[in-house]
Short mmCIF file of C-alpha atoms and ligand atoms in Angstrom, two decimals:
data_model
loop_
_atom_site.label_atom_id
_atom_site.label_comp_id
_atom_site.label_asym_id
_atom_site.label_seq_id
_atom_site.Cartn_x
_atom_site.Cartn_y
_atom_site.Cartn_z
CA MET F 1275 -173.12 -77.61 -37.13
CA SER F 1276 -171.99 -77.04 -40.73
CA GLU F 1277 -168.76 -75.25 -41.58
CA PRO F 1278 -169.14 -71.51 -42.08
CA THR F 1279 -169.31 -70.33 -45.68
CA GLY F 1280 -168.98 -67.00 -47.45
CA LEU F 1281 -167.02 -64.17 -45.87
CA LEU F 1282 -167.25 -65.80 -42.45
CA GLY F 1283 -165.72 -68.93 -43.95
CA GLU F 1284 -162.81 -66.78 -45.12
CA VAL F 1285 -162.33 -65.30 -41.65
CA PHE F 1286 -162.40 -68.72 -39.96
CA ALA F 1287 -159.97 -70.15 -42.53
CA ASP F 1288 -157.59 -67.22 -42.04
CA LEU F 1289 -157.73 -67.61 -38.25
CA ALA F 1290 -157.09 -71.36 -38.56
CA ALA F 1291 -154.13 -70.79 -40.86
CA ARG F 1292 -152.44 -67.83 -39.18
CA HIS F 1293 -153.83 -67.57 -35.64
CA PRO F 1294 -155.09 -70.99 -34.55
CA ALA F 1295 -155.05 -69.95 -30.87
CA SER F 1296 -157.75 -67.37 -31.63
CA LEU F 1297 -160.10 -69.71 -33.50
CA ARG F 1298 -161.69 -71.49 -30.57
CA GLY F 1299 -163.35 -68.42 -29.07
CA ALA F 1300 -164.91 -67.56 -32.43
CA GLN F 1301 -166.23 -71.12 -32.80
CA GLU F 1302 -167.78 -70.89 -29.35
CA ALA F 1303 -169.47 -67.62 -30.25
CA ARG F 1304 -170.95 -69.25 -33.35
CA ALA F 1305 -172.13 -72.34 -31.47
CA ILE F 1306 -174.61 -70.44 -29.29
CA GLU F 1307 -177.00 -69.73 -32.18
CA PRO F 1308 -175.32 -70.54 -35.50
CA ALA F 1309 -178.00 -69.16 -37.81
CA ARG F 1310 -178.10 -65.77 -36.07
CA PHE F 1311 -174.33 -65.66 -35.78
CA ASP F 1312 -173.88 -66.39 -39.50
CA ALA F 1313 -176.44 -63.77 -40.51
CA THR F 1314 -174.90 -61.14 -38.22
CA ALA F 1315 -171.36 -61.95 -39.32
CA GLU F 1316 -172.19 -61.94 -43.02
CA ARG F 1317 -173.71 -58.49 -42.77
CA TYR F 1318 -170.89 -57.06 -40.64
CA LEU F 1319 -168.23 -58.60 -42.88
CA GLY F 1320 -169.95 -57.43 -46.06
CA TRP F 1321 -169.77 -53.83 -44.82
CA LEU F 1322 -166.21 -54.36 -43.67
CA ARG F 1323 -165.09 -55.61 -47.08
CA LYS F 1324 -166.80 -52.74 -48.83
CA ALA F 1325 -165.32 -50.18 -46.43
CA ARG F 1326 -161.75 -51.52 -46.45
CA GLY F 1327 -161.40 -52.90 -49.96
CA ASP F 1328 -159.37 -55.89 -51.14
CA ALA F 1329 -157.03 -56.07 -48.15
CA TRP F 1330 -159.96 -56.29 -45.72
CA LEU F 1331 -159.39 -59.87 -44.58
CA THR F 1332 -155.77 -59.95 -43.45
CA SER F 1333 -155.75 -56.46 -41.99
CA SER F 1334 -159.00 -56.92 -40.08
CA VAL F 1335 -158.10 -60.36 -38.73
CA ASN F 1336 -154.75 -58.95 -37.60
CA ALA F 1337 -156.49 -56.06 -35.85
CA TYR F 1338 -158.90 -58.47 -34.15
CA VAL F 1339 -156.16 -60.82 -32.93
CA GLN F 1340 -154.04 -57.89 -31.76
CA PHE F 1341 -156.91 -56.28 -29.88
CA SER F 1342 -157.98 -59.56 -28.25
CA THR F 1343 -154.39 -60.32 -27.23
CA ASP F 1344 -153.93 -56.83 -25.77
CA VAL F 1345 -157.08 -57.28 -23.71
CA ILE F 1346 -155.92 -60.59 -22.21
CA PHE F 1347 -152.49 -59.13 -21.42
CA ALA F 1348 -154.17 -56.17 -19.72
CA GLN F 1349 -156.40 -58.54 -17.75
CA ALA F 1350 -153.36 -60.55 -16.59
CA ASP F 1351 -151.64 -57.33 -15.45
CA TYR F 1352 -154.83 -56.30 -13.68
CA GLU F 1353 -154.92 -59.66 -11.88
CA ASP F 1354 -151.35 -59.01 -10.69
CA ASP F 1355 -151.84 -55.36 -9.72
CA GLY F 1356 -155.41 -55.38 -8.42
CA ALA F 1357 -156.28 -52.17 -10.29
CA TYR F 1358 -156.57 -50.92 -13.85
CA ALA F 1359 -153.28 -49.59 -15.23
CA HIS F 1360 -154.62 -46.08 -15.95
CA ASP F 1361 -157.03 -43.68 -14.37
CA SER F 1362 -156.68 -40.58 -16.50
CA PHE F 1363 -159.01 -39.68 -19.35
CA ALA F 1364 -156.51 -37.13 -20.67
CA LYS F 1365 -153.92 -39.86 -21.03
CA ALA F 1366 -156.30 -42.23 -22.83
CA HIS F 1367 -157.23 -39.39 -25.15
CA ALA F 1368 -153.63 -38.42 -25.87
CA GLU F 1369 -152.32 -41.96 -26.32
CA VAL F 1370 -155.29 -43.81 -27.81
CA TYR F 1371 -158.35 -41.90 -29.10
CA SER F 1372 -156.43 -39.13 -30.85
CA GLN F 1373 -153.73 -41.38 -32.35
CA ARG F 1374 -154.98 -42.19 -35.80
CA HIS F 1375 -153.05 -45.38 -36.44
CA VAL F 1376 -153.47 -46.81 -32.94
CA MET F 1377 -157.17 -46.02 -32.88
CA ASP F 1378 -157.89 -47.28 -36.40
CA GLU F 1379 -156.44 -50.69 -35.55
CA TYR F 1380 -158.24 -50.70 -32.22
CA LEU F 1381 -161.63 -49.91 -33.74
CA TRP F 1382 -161.36 -52.45 -36.56
CA GLY F 1383 -160.47 -55.00 -33.89
CA VAL F 1384 -163.41 -54.04 -31.66
CA TYR F 1385 -165.76 -54.15 -34.67
CA LEU F 1386 -165.11 -57.87 -35.05
CA THR F 1387 -165.45 -58.57 -31.33
CA ASN F 1388 -169.12 -57.54 -31.64
CA PHE F 1389 -169.85 -61.06 -32.81
CA LEU F 1390 -166.57 -63.04 -32.61
CA TRP F 1391 -166.40 -62.79 -28.81
CA VAL F 1392 -168.95 -65.13 -27.33
CA HIS F 1393 -170.09 -62.71 -24.61
CA HIS F 1394 -170.39 -59.88 -27.12
CA MET F 1395 -172.47 -62.06 -29.43
CA GLU F 1396 -174.82 -62.52 -26.46
CA ILE F 1397 -175.05 -58.75 -26.16
CA MET F 1398 -175.62 -58.43 -29.90
CA ARG F 1399 -178.65 -60.70 -29.52
CA PHE F 1400 -179.89 -58.59 -26.61
CA PHE F 1401 -179.46 -55.45 -28.72
CA GLN F 1402 -181.41 -56.91 -31.65
CA ASP F 1403 -184.25 -58.41 -29.60
CA ARG F 1404 -184.64 -56.20 -26.56
CA PHE F 1405 -183.68 -52.74 -27.87
CA LEU F 1406 -184.12 -52.65 -31.62
CA ALA F 1407 -187.23 -54.78 -32.15
CA PRO F 1408 -189.45 -52.70 -29.80
CA LEU F 1409 -188.12 -49.33 -31.04
CA PRO F 1410 -191.03 -47.05 -32.06
CA ALA F 1411 -191.54 -46.07 -35.71
CA ASN F 1412 -189.48 -43.19 -37.11
CA ALA F 1413 -187.29 -43.01 -34.02
CA HIS F 1414 -184.51 -40.44 -33.88
CA ILE F 1415 -181.52 -42.19 -32.29
CA VAL F 1416 -178.53 -40.49 -30.69
CA GLU F 1417 -175.46 -42.72 -30.53
CA ILE F 1418 -172.84 -41.69 -27.99
CA ALA F 1419 -169.30 -42.98 -28.69
CA PRO F 1420 -170.13 -45.06 -31.79
CA GLY F 1421 -166.48 -46.04 -32.26
CA HIS F 1422 -166.60 -48.29 -35.36
CA GLY F 1423 -170.30 -47.50 -35.83
CA GLY F 1424 -171.42 -51.14 -35.92
CA TRP F 1425 -174.31 -50.80 -33.46
CA GLY F 1426 -175.94 -47.74 -34.96
CA VAL F 1427 -175.40 -48.87 -38.52
CA TRP F 1428 -177.02 -52.19 -37.66
CA ALA F 1429 -180.00 -50.28 -36.26
CA THR F 1430 -180.43 -48.03 -39.30
CA ALA F 1431 -179.81 -50.83 -41.82
CA SER F 1432 -182.42 -53.01 -40.08
CA ARG F 1433 -184.96 -50.21 -39.73
CA PRO F 1434 -185.39 -47.94 -42.77
CA ASP F 1435 -187.70 -45.65 -40.76
CA VAL F 1436 -185.12 -44.51 -38.16
CA ASP F 1437 -182.29 -41.99 -38.34
CA LEU F 1438 -179.19 -41.57 -36.24
CA GLU F 1439 -176.85 -38.87 -35.04
CA GLY F 1440 -173.53 -40.06 -33.56
CA PHE F 1441 -170.86 -38.27 -31.49
CA ASP F 1442 -167.39 -39.53 -30.70
CA ILE F 1443 -164.22 -37.89 -29.45
CA SER F 1444 -161.95 -39.78 -31.85
CA PRO F 1445 -161.30 -38.72 -35.47
CA SER F 1446 -160.72 -42.40 -36.26
CA SER F 1447 -164.24 -43.19 -35.12
CA ILE F 1448 -165.78 -40.52 -37.30
CA ALA F 1449 -163.90 -41.81 -40.36
CA ILE F 1450 -164.48 -45.51 -39.71
CA ALA F 1451 -168.12 -45.24 -38.64
CA SER F 1452 -168.84 -43.08 -41.70
CA SER F 1453 -167.21 -45.67 -43.95
CA ILE F 1454 -169.31 -48.46 -42.43
CA ALA F 1455 -172.50 -46.40 -42.79
CA ASN F 1456 -171.58 -45.74 -46.39
CA ALA F 1457 -170.92 -49.42 -47.06
CA ALA F 1458 -174.30 -50.29 -45.54
CA GLY F 1459 -176.04 -47.70 -47.74
CA VAL F 1460 -177.48 -45.74 -44.81
CA SER F 1461 -175.38 -42.58 -44.93
CA ASP F 1462 -178.41 -40.48 -45.90
CA ARG F 1463 -179.90 -41.21 -42.46
CA VAL F 1464 -176.73 -41.16 -40.37
CA THR F 1465 -174.32 -38.38 -39.33
CA TYR F 1466 -171.21 -38.55 -37.17
CA THR F 1467 -169.70 -35.53 -35.43
CA LEU F 1468 -166.47 -35.14 -33.49
CA ARG F 1469 -167.54 -34.22 -29.97
CA ASN F 1470 -166.95 -35.07 -26.34
CA ALA F 1471 -169.95 -36.97 -24.99
CA LEU F 1472 -170.00 -34.84 -21.88
CA ASP F 1473 -170.54 -31.72 -23.99
CA LEU F 1474 -173.87 -33.19 -25.11
CA ALA F 1475 -175.28 -31.87 -21.83
CA VAL F 1476 -176.05 -28.69 -23.79
CA MET F 1477 -178.27 -30.56 -26.29
CA PRO F 1478 -181.98 -29.81 -26.01
CA GLU F 1479 -183.71 -31.82 -23.34
CA ALA F 1480 -185.83 -34.74 -24.52
CA SER F 1481 -184.54 -34.58 -28.10
CA ALA F 1482 -183.88 -38.29 -28.66
CA ASP F 1483 -186.40 -41.11 -28.98
CA ALA F 1484 -183.60 -43.56 -28.26
CA VAL F 1485 -179.95 -43.59 -27.25
CA ILE F 1486 -177.20 -46.10 -27.99
CA CYS F 1487 -174.17 -45.82 -25.73
CA SER F 1488 -172.00 -48.90 -25.82
CA PHE F 1489 -168.79 -49.34 -23.86
CA LEU F 1490 -168.15 -45.74 -22.96
CA VAL F 1491 -168.93 -45.60 -19.21
CA GLU F 1492 -165.73 -47.38 -18.18
CA HIS F 1493 -163.68 -44.91 -20.25
CA LEU F 1494 -164.69 -41.91 -18.15
CA GLU F 1495 -163.37 -40.52 -14.88
CA GLN F 1496 -166.90 -39.66 -13.75
CA PRO F 1497 -169.44 -41.94 -15.44
CA ASP F 1498 -172.13 -40.18 -13.45
CA GLN F 1499 -171.86 -37.25 -15.87
CA LEU F 1500 -172.62 -39.51 -18.83
CA PHE F 1501 -175.76 -40.89 -17.21
CA ALA F 1502 -176.85 -37.30 -16.56
CA VAL F 1503 -176.48 -36.60 -20.30
CA ILE F 1504 -178.45 -39.70 -21.31
CA GLY F 1505 -181.18 -38.99 -18.79
CA ARG F 1506 -181.46 -35.45 -20.13
CA ILE F 1507 -181.53 -35.97 -23.90
CA LEU F 1508 -183.82 -39.01 -23.85
CA LYS F 1509 -187.54 -38.30 -24.22
CA PRO F 1510 -189.72 -39.53 -21.36
CA GLY F 1511 -190.63 -43.09 -22.31
CA GLY F 1512 -187.64 -43.31 -24.68
CA THR F 1513 -185.23 -46.23 -24.46
CA ALA F 1514 -181.46 -46.38 -24.18
CA PHE F 1515 -179.18 -49.32 -24.88
CA ILE F 1516 -176.23 -48.91 -22.53
CA THR F 1517 -173.35 -51.33 -22.12
CA GLY F 1518 -170.34 -51.30 -19.83
CA ALA F 1519 -167.38 -53.43 -18.80
CA LEU F 1520 -166.93 -54.69 -15.23
CA THR F 1521 -163.60 -55.84 -13.78
CA ALA F 1522 -162.37 -56.11 -17.36
CA ALA F 1523 -159.10 -54.34 -18.10
CA GLN F 1524 -158.13 -52.60 -21.31
CA VAL F 1525 -155.55 -49.91 -22.03
CA ASP F 1526 -158.21 -47.18 -21.94
CA HIS F 1527 -160.50 -48.50 -19.19
CA ILE F 1528 -160.12 -46.07 -16.34
CA TYR F 1529 -163.25 -46.50 -14.21
CA GLU F 1530 -163.39 -49.86 -12.50
CA PHE F 1531 -166.97 -51.02 -12.15
CA ARG F 1532 -167.13 -54.04 -9.89
CA ARG F 1533 -170.85 -54.69 -9.53
CA GLU F 1534 -173.77 -54.76 -11.94
CA SER F 1535 -175.74 -52.77 -9.36
CA GLU F 1536 -173.41 -49.76 -9.83
CA LEU F 1537 -174.60 -49.30 -13.41
CA ILE F 1538 -178.22 -49.87 -12.47
CA VAL F 1539 -178.05 -47.30 -9.67
CA LEU F 1540 -176.46 -44.71 -11.98
CA ALA F 1541 -179.35 -45.11 -14.41
CA GLU F 1542 -181.88 -44.84 -11.59
CA GLN F 1543 -180.26 -41.75 -10.14
CA HIS F 1544 -180.74 -39.98 -13.45
CA GLY F 1545 -184.43 -40.62 -13.94
CA MET F 1546 -184.27 -43.92 -15.77
CA ARG F 1547 -185.66 -47.37 -15.03
CA VAL F 1548 -183.75 -50.49 -16.04
CA ARG F 1549 -186.29 -52.64 -17.82
CA GLU F 1550 -183.97 -55.48 -18.79
CA SER F 1551 -180.33 -56.28 -18.35
CA LEU F 1552 -177.81 -58.94 -19.20
CA SER F 1553 -174.36 -59.48 -17.76
CA VAL F 1554 -172.07 -61.95 -19.46
CA SER F 1555 -168.52 -63.17 -18.98
CA PRO F 1556 -166.26 -64.92 -21.49
CA GLN F 1557 -166.50 -68.72 -21.48
CA ARG F 1558 -162.84 -69.09 -20.51
CA ILE F 1559 -160.95 -66.86 -18.08
CA LEU F 1560 -157.44 -66.82 -16.64
CA PRO F 1561 -156.88 -69.66 -14.16
CA LYS F 1562 -157.22 -68.67 -10.49
CA ALA F 1563 -158.61 -65.29 -11.50
CA LYS F 1564 -159.73 -62.98 -8.70
CA PHE F 1565 -161.76 -60.93 -11.17
CA LEU F 1566 -164.50 -62.20 -13.44
CA PRO F 1567 -164.53 -59.92 -16.50
CA ARG F 1568 -168.08 -59.10 -17.56
CA SER F 1569 -169.84 -57.07 -20.19
CA MET F 1570 -173.19 -55.75 -19.13
CA ALA F 1571 -176.02 -54.49 -21.34
CA MET F 1572 -179.11 -52.68 -20.18
CA ALA F 1573 -182.30 -51.53 -21.88
CA VAL F 1574 -183.39 -48.53 -19.85
CA THR F 1575 -186.39 -46.24 -20.18
CA ARG F 1576 -186.56 -42.63 -19.12
CA CYS F 1577 -189.29 -42.49 -16.54
CA ALA F 1578 -192.52 -40.98 -17.83
CA HIS F 1579 -195.09 -42.08 -15.29
CA GLY F 1580 -193.68 -41.10 -11.96
CA PHE F 1581 -192.04 -44.30 -10.86
CA TRP F 1582 -191.36 -45.73 -14.33
CA MET U 872 -132.46 -79.72 -29.78
CA SER U 873 -131.39 -76.16 -28.95
CA ALA U 874 -131.01 -75.03 -25.35
CA THR U 875 -133.75 -72.48 -25.96
CA LEU U 876 -136.16 -75.12 -27.23
CA ASP U 877 -135.31 -77.22 -24.16
CA LYS U 878 -136.04 -74.42 -21.75
CA LEU U 879 -139.15 -73.46 -23.71
CA THR U 880 -140.42 -77.02 -23.36
CA THR U 881 -140.39 -76.72 -19.57
CA VAL U 882 -142.33 -73.44 -19.90
CA PHE U 883 -144.96 -75.27 -21.97
CA HIS U 884 -145.13 -78.12 -19.44
CA ASP U 885 -145.78 -75.58 -16.74
CA VAL U 886 -148.35 -73.44 -18.56
CA PHE U 887 -150.32 -76.37 -20.01
CA GLU U 888 -149.82 -78.51 -16.89
CA ASP U 889 -148.77 -81.38 -19.14
CA ASP U 890 -145.27 -82.85 -18.96
CA ASP U 891 -145.83 -85.00 -22.04
CA ILE U 892 -145.77 -82.10 -24.48
CA VAL U 893 -142.99 -82.50 -27.02
CA LEU U 894 -142.09 -79.42 -29.04
CA THR U 895 -140.53 -79.16 -32.47
CA ARG U 896 -139.86 -76.02 -34.45
CA GLU U 897 -142.95 -76.81 -36.53
CA THR U 898 -145.39 -77.10 -33.59
CA THR U 899 -148.32 -74.64 -33.80
CA ALA U 900 -151.33 -73.87 -31.60
CA ALA U 901 -153.35 -76.31 -33.69
CA ASP U 902 -151.14 -79.20 -32.42
CA ILE U 903 -151.58 -78.66 -28.69
CA ALA U 904 -154.90 -79.18 -26.97
CA GLY U 905 -155.87 -76.13 -24.93
CA TRP U 906 -153.59 -73.67 -26.74
CA ASP U 907 -156.20 -70.95 -27.04
CA SER U 908 -155.84 -67.18 -26.89
CA LEU U 909 -155.78 -67.18 -23.06
CA ARG U 910 -153.06 -69.84 -22.82
CA ASN U 911 -151.18 -67.99 -25.52
CA VAL U 912 -150.96 -64.88 -23.36
CA MET U 913 -150.05 -66.89 -20.25
CA LEU U 914 -147.37 -68.58 -22.27
CA MET U 915 -145.89 -65.34 -23.54
CA ARG U 916 -145.85 -63.76 -20.09
CA LYS U 917 -144.11 -66.84 -18.73
CA VAL U 918 -141.62 -66.78 -21.60
CA GLY U 919 -140.84 -63.15 -20.78
CA ARG U 920 -140.29 -63.95 -17.11
CA THR U 921 -138.27 -67.11 -17.78
CA PHE U 922 -135.93 -65.60 -20.34
CA GLY U 923 -135.73 -62.23 -18.64
CA PHE U 924 -137.16 -59.72 -21.10
CA PRO U 925 -140.55 -58.07 -21.50
CA ILE U 926 -142.67 -59.16 -24.44
CA ASP U 927 -144.78 -56.70 -26.35
CA THR U 928 -148.14 -58.03 -27.56
CA SER U 929 -147.41 -56.98 -31.13
CA GLU U 930 -144.43 -59.34 -31.12
CA VAL U 931 -146.46 -62.41 -30.30
CA THR U 932 -149.50 -62.14 -32.52
CA GLY U 933 -147.52 -62.65 -35.70
CA LEU U 934 -145.56 -65.73 -34.58
CA LYS U 935 -146.14 -68.64 -36.94
CA ASN U 936 -144.91 -71.59 -34.89
CA VAL U 937 -142.61 -72.62 -32.05
CA GLY U 938 -139.58 -72.16 -34.31
CA ALA U 939 -140.44 -68.49 -34.78
CA LEU U 940 -140.78 -68.13 -31.02
CA VAL U 941 -137.37 -69.74 -30.45
CA ASP U 942 -135.80 -67.39 -33.00
CA MET U 943 -137.41 -64.39 -31.32
CA ILE U 944 -136.08 -65.46 -27.91
CA ASP U 945 -132.58 -66.04 -29.29
CA ARG U 946 -132.62 -62.66 -31.02
CA LYS U 947 -133.69 -60.92 -27.83
CA LYS U 948 -131.14 -62.76 -25.73
CA GLY U 949 -128.45 -61.77 -28.18
CA ALA U 950 -129.56 -58.15 -28.27
C1 LIG C 2157 -164.44 -49.26 -26.61
S1 LIG C 2157 -164.89 -48.04 -27.80
C2 LIG C 2157 -166.60 -48.47 -28.00
C3 LIG C 2157 -167.04 -48.42 -29.44
C4 LIG C 2157 -168.43 -48.95 -29.72
N1 LIG C 2157 -169.45 -48.10 -29.11
C5 LIG C 2157 -168.59 -50.36 -29.23
O1 LIG C 2157 -169.45 -50.63 -28.39
O2 LIG C 2157 -167.87 -51.25 -29.69
C6 LIG C 2157 -164.92 -46.55 -26.89
C7 LIG C 2157 -165.26 -45.34 -27.73
O3 LIG C 2157 -165.51 -44.23 -26.87
C8 LIG C 2157 -164.96 -43.07 -27.44
N2 LIG C 2157 -164.83 -42.09 -26.37
C9 LIG C 2157 -164.03 -42.16 -25.27
N3 LIG C 2157 -164.23 -41.10 -24.49
C10 LIG C 2157 -165.18 -40.33 -25.09
C11 LIG C 2157 -165.82 -39.11 -24.74
N4 LIG C 2157 -165.52 -38.46 -23.63
N5 LIG C 2157 -166.72 -38.61 -25.60
C12 LIG C 2157 -167.04 -39.26 -26.74
N6 LIG C 2157 -166.48 -40.43 -27.10
C13 LIG C 2157 -165.55 -40.96 -26.28
C14 LIG C 2157 -163.67 -43.55 -28.06
O4 LIG C 2157 -163.18 -42.66 -29.02
C15 LIG C 2157 -164.14 -44.89 -28.65
O5 LIG C 2157 -164.63 -44.73 -29.94
#
């Protein structure tokens, strides 16, 4: 495998120089499918540089290393305590989502995990191949909790025929996702609005051809309510890309999913059929871990023919 | 060799399960096989427990080498 070049080469060189402990995971993520990884990274990093300006490299690498370190610390605490540290949405909102500085750093960090974490790169491939490729022409996509915006912007930048409407509860998300959409040149087809996902229950039924909802379920006290929203706004036959974290701690993870089947059953209970799914864990975990952290992605369809 | 570096060496032996590790102030993650982001966190938690103070994640991500870690421990012990 050749050495990475371009913006990715800069990120790898910066990790090697300043954070060598964090380099190995990124190299593993690249090794799975180097050509796809390089193409994905180059696009993501190009938008990042445009959105953040000259200081993009150091500040984004710092945010990534900080976020990844926080996650491993949280996982180690979770191993000790047997439960996530928090269970209150109000607290996560007050201490994380609404805090501009905290949330900005967090989201820039998460943005890079979309491909630098090996199990997230697997999900990125699933997203591209199993959700985006089969999306019907001129689809209207609703993105719930876009965070940094990377998923939806990827969709609109790859498919000039689709448009997207995103809703997030965090002002940081609205600012950052808008800046990424702008950098990608898709802002004429993308809008972001500050709104609680659960309030989308008042949106017209069957108004979306597709839904993207990545890593929100584990942030809610009652994830059931979110599945009700997705099942309502999706058109019959429409597809949703839904991801969630299982036995994976983070400061703002409050609902502890333990089994893949829990997410599948929630989709089924709200009129959807899981067509494909993928559950992946990191390549290295804490020694003697009781919990295997996983990220799960599903491509689900709202039932249109009785049973599917 | 400082007392802190001595004690830190036993922490490294424990976390990396390798008693042959020799630390200098210049040692970095690139010099020790298996010093990845997971081991880094295990190391910092063990350092906190061994030296008797909690470590905040923001304090560890910026550390350049073992020397910077020793200085941080000495500063915290003195505080
Ligand atoms: C871990 S981030 C996920 C970001 C992005 N979708 C991704 O997959 O990387 C969680 C996001 O959910 C948002 N969020 C949390 N609770 C929410 C709610 N009730 N309604 C809307 N957004 C919410 C947060 O502001 C944050 O942007």
